[in-house]
Amino acid sequence: MVVILTAIVARYAHRAARNLFGKLYSKASLRDLFAQFVYIGVWFVGIMLAAGIVFPDFGFGQIVATAGLASIAIGFAFQDIFENFFAGILILWRFPFEIGDYIDIEGTDIEGQVEDIWIRMTHLRKTTGELLLVPNATIYKHPVRVLTDQKKRRTTIIAGVAYSEDVDESRAVIRKAVESCDTVKKDEPIQVFAQEFADSSINFEVTWWTGPTPLDLRKSTDQVVAAVKRGLDEAGIEIPFPYRTLTFRGDSPLRLQNPSENDA
């Protein structure tokens, strides 16, 4: 009878807690966490009362002590599970990222869009469509990059022009090409710096801001690379391929022949 009554009370308490915490917290996962605590608490009290009825010789203190010893044994047996459980509570409480954010866990190859945050694990959806179930302890123990924390993200490409080309003219053409792309945020600076003397080219570091997601980044990079290539071609500025220069000294034993001499 006590167990049946406990089940009914726990069910209604869980529903009431969801409604109450739903008004206090906008984050659904945190609301569900508190509601689950209420649900577990009701069941704990119900089980203690049932144990007191079934074993009347045991006092309430003895029952609580026995439950405490049992919880310690269970804690050692399920250490990894409880580690993930408490990591999940900390993640939900601190709000490091939200459902819909794209995160990258440093030191691992784990990254993806957050689909759900549970007590023991977080669900990530990779750009390839696969679903990753990541233990919360893994997330808590590693630095996490939240790529969509802001509505923008900076990215960079390298563009090279031949040594014979004018640096200032090349810079202006590249900048104009980047400015023409609609995936580039116009309210953020576009930077075009001459970076280095490469083997066959003067390299420019081209930096701009775009959307935060991996798809935004790929679309914008595709558009910018195509625009820079088109702009340099229209301006008659050479984009060099690797050159190899061979120098022969006058006293070299190598004798050069004209094609006509070979035919003879």
XYZ file of C-alpha atoms in Angstrom:
264
model
C 0.000 0.000 0.000
C 2.785 2.411 0.923
C 4.644 1.613 -2.318
C 1.537 2.264 -4.429
C 0.882 5.525 -2.601
C 4.541 6.519 -3.041
C 4.353 5.869 -6.794
C 1.274 8.084 -7.109
C 2.752 10.896 -4.996
C 6.101 10.705 -6.831
C 4.375 10.972 -10.196
C 2.361 14.064 -9.262
C 5.319 15.625 -7.426
C 7.478 15.161 -10.527
C 4.865 16.833 -12.720
C 4.397 19.722 -10.269
C 8.168 20.198 -9.980
C 8.525 20.351 -13.791
C 5.872 23.064 -13.967
C 7.368 25.024 -11.067
C 10.983 24.874 -12.202
C 9.886 25.480 -15.793
C 8.769 28.944 -14.681
C 12.002 29.567 -12.781
C 14.518 28.213 -15.318
C 14.398 28.548 -19.087
C 16.781 25.629 -19.604
C 14.751 22.430 -20.058
C 17.581 20.139 -18.943
C 18.002 21.987 -15.640
C 14.242 21.909 -15.063
C 14.196 18.147 -15.634
C 17.165 17.720 -13.275
C 15.386 19.371 -10.341
C 12.158 17.519 -11.109
C 14.077 14.236 -11.083
C 15.587 15.094 -7.686
C 12.088 15.651 -6.312
C 10.952 12.340 -7.801
C 13.891 10.447 -6.269
C 13.391 12.194 -2.920
C 9.752 11.126 -2.724
C 10.692 7.543 -3.513
C 13.451 7.591 -0.877
C 11.023 8.739 1.819
C 8.448 6.185 0.674
C 10.936 3.318 0.785
C 12.071 4.367 4.271
C 8.471 4.362 5.483
C 7.803 0.978 3.871
C 10.941 -0.469 5.466
C 9.796 0.833 8.853
C 6.474 -0.970 8.440
C 7.984 -4.244 7.173
C 10.744 -4.233 9.813
C 9.147 -2.642 12.885
C 11.998 -3.743 15.154
C 14.376 -1.449 13.300
C 14.339 2.175 14.275
C 14.387 4.953 11.703
C 18.021 5.709 12.540
C 19.048 2.114 11.914
C 17.268 2.113 8.558
C 18.993 5.340 7.521
C 22.386 3.959 8.635
C 21.811 0.770 6.650
C 20.824 2.823 3.609
C 23.985 4.887 4.040
C 26.223 1.816 4.086
C 24.410 0.426 1.071
C 24.893 3.701 -0.804
C 28.654 3.617 -0.109
C 28.908 0.076 -1.481
C 26.873 1.045 -4.527
C 29.049 4.129 -4.995
C 32.221 2.043 -5.230
C 30.575 -0.491 -7.531
C 29.247 2.176 -9.918
C 31.992 4.763 -9.605
C 32.085 5.673 -13.308
C 28.314 6.059 -13.464
C 28.260 8.412 -10.480
C 31.232 10.338 -11.866
C 29.272 11.014 -15.047
C 26.179 11.787 -12.981
C 27.840 14.517 -10.914
C 29.653 15.885 -13.969
C 26.259 16.170 -15.645
C 24.880 18.106 -12.685
C 27.798 20.563 -12.837
C 27.427 20.984 -16.593
C 23.700 21.665 -16.271
C 24.205 24.019 -13.335
C 26.997 26.135 -14.813
C 25.450 26.617 -18.268
C 28.750 26.225 -20.220
C 26.832 25.562 -23.430
C 23.253 25.219 -24.591
C 21.316 22.799 -26.759
C 22.023 23.859 -30.342
C 25.618 24.975 -29.666
C 28.463 23.418 -31.643
C 31.287 22.282 -29.349
C 34.765 20.842 -29.814
C 36.335 18.856 -26.949
C 40.068 19.583 -27.020
C 42.482 16.664 -26.763
C 39.949 14.369 -28.432
C 38.371 13.981 -31.856
C 34.919 14.657 -30.388
C 32.935 17.546 -31.813
C 29.367 18.189 -32.873
C 26.156 20.078 -32.275
C 24.586 19.602 -28.840
C 21.216 17.881 -29.252
C 20.485 17.036 -25.626
C 22.110 17.132 -22.179
C 21.249 14.333 -19.797
C 22.464 13.532 -16.308
C 24.957 10.892 -17.458
C 25.754 11.855 -21.038
C 25.479 14.547 -23.677
C 24.184 13.870 -27.190
C 26.224 15.419 -30.019
C 25.335 15.354 -33.712
C 28.371 15.388 -36.019
C 28.361 17.216 -39.340
C 28.406 13.791 -41.012
C 25.046 12.992 -39.391
C 26.307 10.520 -36.772
C 25.058 10.732 -33.186
C 27.716 10.732 -30.445
C 26.817 9.805 -26.865
C 29.554 11.460 -24.810
C 29.934 10.680 -21.063
C 29.672 13.922 -19.123
C 32.887 13.146 -17.221
C 34.763 13.292 -20.545
C 33.374 16.754 -21.218
C 34.050 17.963 -17.675
C 37.688 16.780 -17.649
C 38.706 18.443 -20.944
C 38.713 22.019 -22.198
C 35.668 22.593 -24.389
C 35.545 25.116 -27.228
C 32.021 26.456 -27.753
C 32.221 27.510 -31.386
C 28.744 29.045 -31.460
C 29.014 31.024 -28.220
C 28.804 34.146 -30.389
C 26.979 34.687 -33.677
C 30.224 35.130 -35.571
C 33.544 33.436 -36.090
C 36.844 34.518 -37.638
C 38.621 32.481 -40.279
C 41.752 32.804 -42.418
C 43.102 31.685 -45.789
C 46.465 32.205 -47.479
C 46.556 33.744 -50.979
C 49.804 33.939 -52.960
C 50.800 36.179 -55.888
C 53.900 36.109 -58.073
C 57.003 38.061 -57.064
C 56.641 40.191 -60.188
C 53.270 41.591 -59.062
C 52.729 44.839 -57.152
C 52.037 44.096 -53.482
C 49.719 47.062 -52.816
C 47.645 46.427 -55.944
C 47.348 42.735 -55.086
C 46.261 43.587 -51.539
C 43.561 45.956 -52.822
C 42.214 43.388 -55.303
C 42.043 40.675 -52.618
C 40.289 42.996 -50.158
C 37.709 44.049 -52.754
C 37.047 40.401 -53.615
C 36.449 39.491 -49.961
C 34.161 42.499 -49.460
C 31.993 41.334 -52.369
C 31.038 38.058 -50.611
C 27.660 38.041 -48.859
C 28.823 35.435 -46.302
C 31.393 37.913 -44.948
C 30.163 40.072 -42.061
C 30.390 43.679 -43.185
C 30.400 45.115 -39.652
C 33.686 43.373 -38.799
C 37.164 44.241 -40.135
C 38.647 42.432 -43.123
C 42.418 42.065 -42.775
C 44.814 41.421 -45.654
C 48.454 41.269 -44.539
C 51.533 40.398 -46.575
C 52.745 37.428 -44.574
C 55.898 35.894 -46.000
C 58.317 35.370 -48.874
C 57.330 31.868 -49.938
C 59.195 29.670 -52.444
C 57.273 30.930 -55.475
C 55.011 33.700 -54.189
C 54.369 36.570 -51.840
C 51.752 35.158 -49.463
C 48.904 37.221 -48.020
C 47.081 36.270 -44.837
C 43.408 37.020 -45.494
C 41.157 37.162 -42.409
C 37.437 37.872 -42.114
C 34.387 37.125 -39.950
C 31.472 34.874 -40.876
C 28.815 32.687 -39.205
C 29.804 30.396 -36.309
C 28.859 26.914 -37.518
C 31.132 24.591 -39.531
C 28.723 24.863 -42.473
C 28.891 28.677 -42.319
C 32.678 28.428 -42.326
C 32.807 26.103 -45.341
C 30.347 28.148 -47.371
C 32.181 31.379 -46.665
C 35.624 29.898 -47.394
C 34.347 28.495 -50.694
C 32.884 31.864 -51.667
C 35.952 33.881 -50.655
C 38.461 31.584 -52.393
C 36.422 31.712 -55.612
C 36.063 35.509 -55.398
C 39.791 36.064 -54.766
C 40.731 33.777 -57.680
C 38.280 35.564 -59.983
C 39.433 39.011 -58.853
C 43.138 38.273 -59.349
C 42.479 36.759 -62.789
C 40.443 39.782 -63.910
C 43.186 42.137 -62.698
C 45.835 40.152 -64.602
C 47.676 39.286 -61.374
C 49.455 35.951 -61.534
C 48.754 33.225 -58.986
C 51.952 31.184 -59.348
C 52.450 27.471 -59.222
C 55.765 26.244 -57.739
C 58.735 27.348 -59.860
C 62.077 25.576 -60.148
C 64.969 27.684 -61.486
C 68.026 25.886 -62.892
C 71.280 27.855 -63.226
C 74.188 26.558 -65.330
C 77.677 27.991 -64.949
C 79.670 28.848 -68.035
C 82.254 26.116 -67.373
C 79.619 23.459 -66.774
C 80.300 20.197 -68.658
C 76.635 20.108 -69.589
C 76.203 21.064 -73.259
C 72.934 22.580 -74.385
C 71.555 21.531 -77.745
C 68.962 23.132 -79.940
C 66.048 20.904 -80.999
C 67.221 21.184 -84.614
C 70.585 19.709 -83.715
C 68.865 16.724 -82.062
C 66.862 16.073 -85.216
C 70.050 16.122 -87.274
